[in-house]
Coordinates of C-alpha atoms and ligand atoms in Angstrom, one line a residue:
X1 CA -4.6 -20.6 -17.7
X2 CA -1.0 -21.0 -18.6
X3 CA 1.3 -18.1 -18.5
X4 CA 2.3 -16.6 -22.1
X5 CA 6.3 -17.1 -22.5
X6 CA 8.3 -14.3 -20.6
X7 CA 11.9 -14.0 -19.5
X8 CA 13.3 -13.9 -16.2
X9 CA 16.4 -12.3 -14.8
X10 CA 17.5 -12.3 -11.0
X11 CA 19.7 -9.7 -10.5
X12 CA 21.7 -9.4 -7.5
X13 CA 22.3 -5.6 -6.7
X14 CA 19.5 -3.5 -6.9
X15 CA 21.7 -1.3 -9.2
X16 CA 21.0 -4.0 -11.9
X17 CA 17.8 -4.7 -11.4
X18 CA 17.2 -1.0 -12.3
X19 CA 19.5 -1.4 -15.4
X20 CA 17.3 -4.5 -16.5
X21 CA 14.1 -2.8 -16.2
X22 CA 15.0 0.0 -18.0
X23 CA 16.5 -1.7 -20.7
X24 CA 13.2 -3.6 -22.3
X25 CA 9.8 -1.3 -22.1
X26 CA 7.7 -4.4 -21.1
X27 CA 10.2 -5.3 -17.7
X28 CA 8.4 -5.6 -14.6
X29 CA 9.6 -5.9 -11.1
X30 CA 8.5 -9.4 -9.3
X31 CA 8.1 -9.1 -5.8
X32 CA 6.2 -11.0 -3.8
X33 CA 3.6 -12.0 -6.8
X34 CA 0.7 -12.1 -5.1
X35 CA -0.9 -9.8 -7.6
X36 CA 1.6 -10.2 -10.8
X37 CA 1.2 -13.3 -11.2
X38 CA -2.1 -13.6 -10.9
X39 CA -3.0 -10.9 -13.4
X40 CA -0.5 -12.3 -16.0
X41 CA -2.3 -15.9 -15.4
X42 CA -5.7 -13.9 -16.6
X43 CA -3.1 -12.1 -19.1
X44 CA -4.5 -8.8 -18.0
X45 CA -0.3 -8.6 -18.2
X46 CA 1.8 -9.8 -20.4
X47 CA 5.2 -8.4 -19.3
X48 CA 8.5 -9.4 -21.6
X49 CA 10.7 -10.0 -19.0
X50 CA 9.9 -10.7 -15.3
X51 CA 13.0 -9.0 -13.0
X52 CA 12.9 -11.1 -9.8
X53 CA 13.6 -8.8 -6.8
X54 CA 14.0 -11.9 -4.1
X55 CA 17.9 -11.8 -3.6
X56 CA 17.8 -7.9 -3.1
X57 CA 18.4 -8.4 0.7
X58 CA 19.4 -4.6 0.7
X59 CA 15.8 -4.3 -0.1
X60 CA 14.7 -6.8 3.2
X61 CA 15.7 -4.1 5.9
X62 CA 13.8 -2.5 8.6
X63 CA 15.1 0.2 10.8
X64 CA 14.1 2.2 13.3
X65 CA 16.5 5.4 13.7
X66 CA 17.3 7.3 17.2
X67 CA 14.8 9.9 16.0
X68 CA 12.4 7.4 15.5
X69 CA 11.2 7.2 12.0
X70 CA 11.3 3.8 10.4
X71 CA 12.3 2.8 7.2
X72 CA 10.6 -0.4 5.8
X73 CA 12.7 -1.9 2.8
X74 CA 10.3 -2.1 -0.4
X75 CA 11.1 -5.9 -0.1
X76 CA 10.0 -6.4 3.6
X77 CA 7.0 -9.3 3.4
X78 CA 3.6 -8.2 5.6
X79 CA 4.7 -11.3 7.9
X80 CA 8.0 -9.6 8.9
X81 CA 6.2 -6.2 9.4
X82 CA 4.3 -8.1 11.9
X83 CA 7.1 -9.9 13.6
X84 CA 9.7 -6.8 13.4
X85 CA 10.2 -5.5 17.3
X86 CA 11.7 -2.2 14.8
X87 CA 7.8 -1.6 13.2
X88 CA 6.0 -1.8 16.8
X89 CA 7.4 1.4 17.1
X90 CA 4.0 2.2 14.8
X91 CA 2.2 -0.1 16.0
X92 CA -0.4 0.2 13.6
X93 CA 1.7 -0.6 10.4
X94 CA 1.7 -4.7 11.9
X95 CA -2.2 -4.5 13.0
X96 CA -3.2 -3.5 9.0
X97 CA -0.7 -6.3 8.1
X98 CA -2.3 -8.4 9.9
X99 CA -5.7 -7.9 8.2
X100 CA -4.6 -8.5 4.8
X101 CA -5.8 -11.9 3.1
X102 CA -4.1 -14.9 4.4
X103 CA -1.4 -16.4 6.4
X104 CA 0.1 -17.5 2.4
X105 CA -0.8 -13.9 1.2
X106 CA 1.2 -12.6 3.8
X107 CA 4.1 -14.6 3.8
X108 CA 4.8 -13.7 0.4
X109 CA 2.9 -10.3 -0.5
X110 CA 5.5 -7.0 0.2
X111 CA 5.1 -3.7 1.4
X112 CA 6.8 -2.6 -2.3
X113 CA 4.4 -4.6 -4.3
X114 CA 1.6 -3.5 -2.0
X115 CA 2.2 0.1 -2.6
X116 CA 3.5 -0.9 -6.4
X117 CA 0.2 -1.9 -7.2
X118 CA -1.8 0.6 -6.3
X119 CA -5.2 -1.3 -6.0
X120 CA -7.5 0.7 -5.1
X121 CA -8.9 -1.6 -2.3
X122 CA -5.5 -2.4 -1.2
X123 CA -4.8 -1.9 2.8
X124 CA -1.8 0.0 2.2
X125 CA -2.5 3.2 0.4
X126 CA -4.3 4.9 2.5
X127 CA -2.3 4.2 5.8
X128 CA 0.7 5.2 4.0
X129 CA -0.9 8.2 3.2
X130 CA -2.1 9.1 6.7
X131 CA 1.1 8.4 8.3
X132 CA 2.7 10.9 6.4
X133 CA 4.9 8.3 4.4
X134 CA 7.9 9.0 2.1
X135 CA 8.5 7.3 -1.0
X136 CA 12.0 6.3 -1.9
X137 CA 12.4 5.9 -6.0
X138 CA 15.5 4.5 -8.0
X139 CA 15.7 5.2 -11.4
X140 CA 18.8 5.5 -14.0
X141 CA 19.1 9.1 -13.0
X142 CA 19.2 8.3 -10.0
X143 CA 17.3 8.1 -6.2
X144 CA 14.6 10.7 -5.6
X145 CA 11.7 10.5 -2.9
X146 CA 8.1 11.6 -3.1
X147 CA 5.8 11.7 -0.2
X148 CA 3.1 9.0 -0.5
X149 CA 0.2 11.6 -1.2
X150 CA 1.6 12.5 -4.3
X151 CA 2.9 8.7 -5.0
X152 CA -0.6 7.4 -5.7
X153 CA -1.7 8.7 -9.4
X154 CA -4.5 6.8 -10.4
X155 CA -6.2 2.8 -10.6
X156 CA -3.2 1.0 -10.7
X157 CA -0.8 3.4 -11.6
X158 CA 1.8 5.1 -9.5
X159 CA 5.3 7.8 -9.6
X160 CA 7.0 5.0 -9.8
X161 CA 7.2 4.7 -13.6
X162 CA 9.3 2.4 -15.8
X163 CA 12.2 1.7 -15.4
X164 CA 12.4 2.7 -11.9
X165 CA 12.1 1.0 -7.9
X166 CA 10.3 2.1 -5.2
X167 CA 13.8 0.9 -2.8
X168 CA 12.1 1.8 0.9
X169 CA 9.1 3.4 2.1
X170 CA 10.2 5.6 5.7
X171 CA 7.8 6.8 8.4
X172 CA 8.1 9.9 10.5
X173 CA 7.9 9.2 14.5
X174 CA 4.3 8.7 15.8
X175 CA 2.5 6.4 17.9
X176 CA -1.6 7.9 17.4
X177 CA -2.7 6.4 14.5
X178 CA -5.9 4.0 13.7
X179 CA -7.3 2.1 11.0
X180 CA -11.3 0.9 10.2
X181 CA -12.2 -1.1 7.5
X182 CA -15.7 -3.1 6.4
X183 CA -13.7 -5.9 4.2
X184 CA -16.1 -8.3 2.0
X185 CA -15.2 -11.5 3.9
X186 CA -13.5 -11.5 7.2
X187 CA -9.8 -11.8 5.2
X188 CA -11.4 -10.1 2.3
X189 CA -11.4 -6.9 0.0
X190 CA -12.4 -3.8 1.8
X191 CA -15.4 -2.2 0.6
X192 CA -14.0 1.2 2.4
X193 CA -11.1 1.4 4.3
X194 CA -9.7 4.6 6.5
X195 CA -6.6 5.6 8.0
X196 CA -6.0 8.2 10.9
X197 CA -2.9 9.7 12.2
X198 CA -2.7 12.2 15.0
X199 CA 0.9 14.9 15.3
X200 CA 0.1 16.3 18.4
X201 CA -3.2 18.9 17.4
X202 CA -3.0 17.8 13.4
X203 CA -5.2 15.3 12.6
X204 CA -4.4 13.2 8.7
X205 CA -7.2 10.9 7.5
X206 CA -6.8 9.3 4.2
X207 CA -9.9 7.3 2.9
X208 CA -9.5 4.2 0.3
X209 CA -12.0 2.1 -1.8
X210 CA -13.4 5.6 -2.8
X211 CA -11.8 6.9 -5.4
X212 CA -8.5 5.8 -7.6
X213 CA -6.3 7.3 -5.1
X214 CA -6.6 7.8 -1.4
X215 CA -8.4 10.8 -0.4
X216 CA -6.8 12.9 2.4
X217 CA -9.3 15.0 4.4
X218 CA -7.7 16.7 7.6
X219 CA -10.6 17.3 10.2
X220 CA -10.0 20.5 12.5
X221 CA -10.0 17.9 15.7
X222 CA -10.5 14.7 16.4
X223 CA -14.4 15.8 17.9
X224 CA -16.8 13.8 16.0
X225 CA -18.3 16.3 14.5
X226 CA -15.1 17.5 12.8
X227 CA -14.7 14.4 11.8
X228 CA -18.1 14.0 10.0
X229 CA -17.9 17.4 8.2
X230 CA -14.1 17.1 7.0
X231 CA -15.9 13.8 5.4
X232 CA -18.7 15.4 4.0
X233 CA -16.5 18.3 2.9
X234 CA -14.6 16.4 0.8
X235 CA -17.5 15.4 -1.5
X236 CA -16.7 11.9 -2.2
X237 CA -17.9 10.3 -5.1
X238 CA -17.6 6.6 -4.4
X239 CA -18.0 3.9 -7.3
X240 CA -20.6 1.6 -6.8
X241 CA -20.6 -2.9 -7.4
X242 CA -22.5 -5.5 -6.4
X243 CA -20.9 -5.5 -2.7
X244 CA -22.5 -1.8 -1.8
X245 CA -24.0 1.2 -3.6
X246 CA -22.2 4.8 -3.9
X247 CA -24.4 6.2 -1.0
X248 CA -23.8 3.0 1.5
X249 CA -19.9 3.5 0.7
X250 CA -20.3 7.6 1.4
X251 CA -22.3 6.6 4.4
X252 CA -19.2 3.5 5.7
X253 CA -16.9 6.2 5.0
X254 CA -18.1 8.6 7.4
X255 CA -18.4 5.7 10.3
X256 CA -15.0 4.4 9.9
X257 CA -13.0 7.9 9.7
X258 CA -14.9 8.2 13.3
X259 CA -13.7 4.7 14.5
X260 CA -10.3 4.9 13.2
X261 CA -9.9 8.8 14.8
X262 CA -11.1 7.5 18.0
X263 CA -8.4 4.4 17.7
X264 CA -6.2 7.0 17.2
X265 CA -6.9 9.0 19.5
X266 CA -6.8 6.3 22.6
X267 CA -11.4 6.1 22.7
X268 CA -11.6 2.5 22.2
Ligands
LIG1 C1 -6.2 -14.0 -2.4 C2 -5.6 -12.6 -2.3 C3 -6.3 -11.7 -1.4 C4 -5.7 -10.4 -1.3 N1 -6.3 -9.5 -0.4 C5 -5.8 -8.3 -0.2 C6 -6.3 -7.4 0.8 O1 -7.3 -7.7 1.4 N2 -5.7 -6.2 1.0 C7 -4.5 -5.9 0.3 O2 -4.0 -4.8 0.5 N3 -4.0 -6.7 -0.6 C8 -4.6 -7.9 -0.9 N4 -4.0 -8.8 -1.8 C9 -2.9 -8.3 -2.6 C10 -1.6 -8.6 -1.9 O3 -1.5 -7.9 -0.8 C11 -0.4 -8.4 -2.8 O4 0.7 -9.0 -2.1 C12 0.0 -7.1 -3.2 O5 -1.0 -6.3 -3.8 C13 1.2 -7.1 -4.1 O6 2.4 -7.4 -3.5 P1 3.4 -8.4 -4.1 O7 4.7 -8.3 -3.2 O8 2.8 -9.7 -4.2 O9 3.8 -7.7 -5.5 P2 3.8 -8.3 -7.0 O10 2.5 -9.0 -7.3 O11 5.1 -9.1 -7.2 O12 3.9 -6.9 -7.8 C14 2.7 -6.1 -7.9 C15 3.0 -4.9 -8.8 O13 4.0 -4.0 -8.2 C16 5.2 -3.9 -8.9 N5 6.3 -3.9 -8.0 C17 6.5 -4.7 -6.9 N6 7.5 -4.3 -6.2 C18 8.0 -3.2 -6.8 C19 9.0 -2.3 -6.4 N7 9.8 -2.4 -5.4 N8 9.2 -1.2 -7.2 C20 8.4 -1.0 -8.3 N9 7.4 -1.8 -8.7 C21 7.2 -2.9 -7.9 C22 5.2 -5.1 -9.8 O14 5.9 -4.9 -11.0 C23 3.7 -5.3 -10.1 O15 3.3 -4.4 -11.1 C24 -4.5 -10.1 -2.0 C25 -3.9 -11.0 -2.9 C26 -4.5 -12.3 -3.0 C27 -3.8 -13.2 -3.9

């Protein structure tokens, strides 16, 4: 299907592509399209004006500061996340990177409009989550930052309302972190997907594909027992397709918090 008319604008300081979105209700940001586009092709969106977000290259940066947390511009594609020498100081960030889609999906698709999105199947959300991720948000009052728990609101809908930009996503120092997924197809949608990050005795596990938002469960250990009943504590309540039922996705929850914990924790 052909797209309805919209208007485009390129703006080249991030200062006016915050001006240009806040100016028309139905502005969205443009990114890397992999998911815009496509939905305004079903016209499941029908945005006014399309802000294009592709000469921002203060939006491209990745840097890794002597304390060791990174900051990952919004604009920074999954390829150059796994390319960056800066991101292998979380090693996991390019692994999860790695498993999204394609090589096409990858060269274009962005951290931002990963995040942006918010779909619930999405690889990002729930490793942002874990890894204890902050939020950087650019509005016409001004920056504020949100950690990542509190980012994700619902199906599709983040803090990041109109108007505003997510500008950088940055990462406290860590190296113990893991990630276990069942997709649909080897490049394919996960059916659950789980996070783990270890800070020293702490252990932060966020679950995705089960709910709207990522669900954070922090186990007492990394034993697999604490493991299973920080799961089972936290009462999931999974939907259910034509890929698995509730139950199986309760049950692949359980399994993949214990795989990604013992990634995380050096077991496998
Ligand atoms: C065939 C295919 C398979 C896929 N499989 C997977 C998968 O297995 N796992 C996975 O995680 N993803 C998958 N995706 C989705 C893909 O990762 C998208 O790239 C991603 O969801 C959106 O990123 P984007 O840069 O393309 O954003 P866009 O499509 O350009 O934008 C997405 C949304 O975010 C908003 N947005 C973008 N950037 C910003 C910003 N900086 N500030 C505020 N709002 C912003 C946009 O306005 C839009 O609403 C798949 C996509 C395709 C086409």
């Amino acid at each position: 299907m052909l797209l309805r008319e919209v208007d485009y604008a390129r703006p080249a300081s991030v200062q006016e592509a915050v001006r240009l979105l806040a100016e028309r209700d139905g502005a969205r940001a443009l990114a890397g399209g992999q998911t815009l586009i496509n939905v305004m092709k079903a016209r499941v969106a029908s945005p006014d004006v399309l802000v294009d977000l592709n000469d921002l290259d203060e939006l491209r940066a990745i840097d890794l500061a002597s304390d060791g947390r990174l900051t990952l511009g919004a604009m920074v594609t999954y390829s150059e996340v796994i390319a960056s020498v800066e991101a292998r100081a979380r090693p996991i960030l390019g692994e999860v990177c790695a498993q999204i889609a394609d090589v096409q999906v990858r060269n274009r698709g962005t951290i931002g409009g990963n995040v942006c999105s918010n779909d619930p199947t999405n690889h990002l959300p729930p490793l942002m989550v874990a890894l204890g991720a902050t939020m950087h948000i650019l509005g016409a009052g001004g920056e504020r930052t949100i950690s990542a728990e509190e980012f994700f609101l619902g199906v599709y809908m983040t803090a990041a309302g109109p108007g505003e930009l997510l500008t950088k996503i940055s990462i406290p120092a860590g190296k113990s972190d893991g990630f276990a997924s069942v997709p649909i197809g080897k490049d394919g949608t996960c059916i659950v997907n789980v996070a783990a990050s270890l800070d020293g005795g702490a252990v932060r596990l966020a679950i995705g594909c089960v709910d709207a938002v990522p669900v954070l469960v922090k186990p007492e250990s990394t034993e697999d027992g604490a493991v299973r009943a920080a799961v089972q504590g936290a009462n999931l309540d999974p939907p259910w397709d034509v890929h698995a039922s509730a139950d199986y996705r309760r049950h692949l929850a359980e399994v993949l918090a214990l795989r990604a914990v013992a990634q995380a924790a050096g077991r496998n």
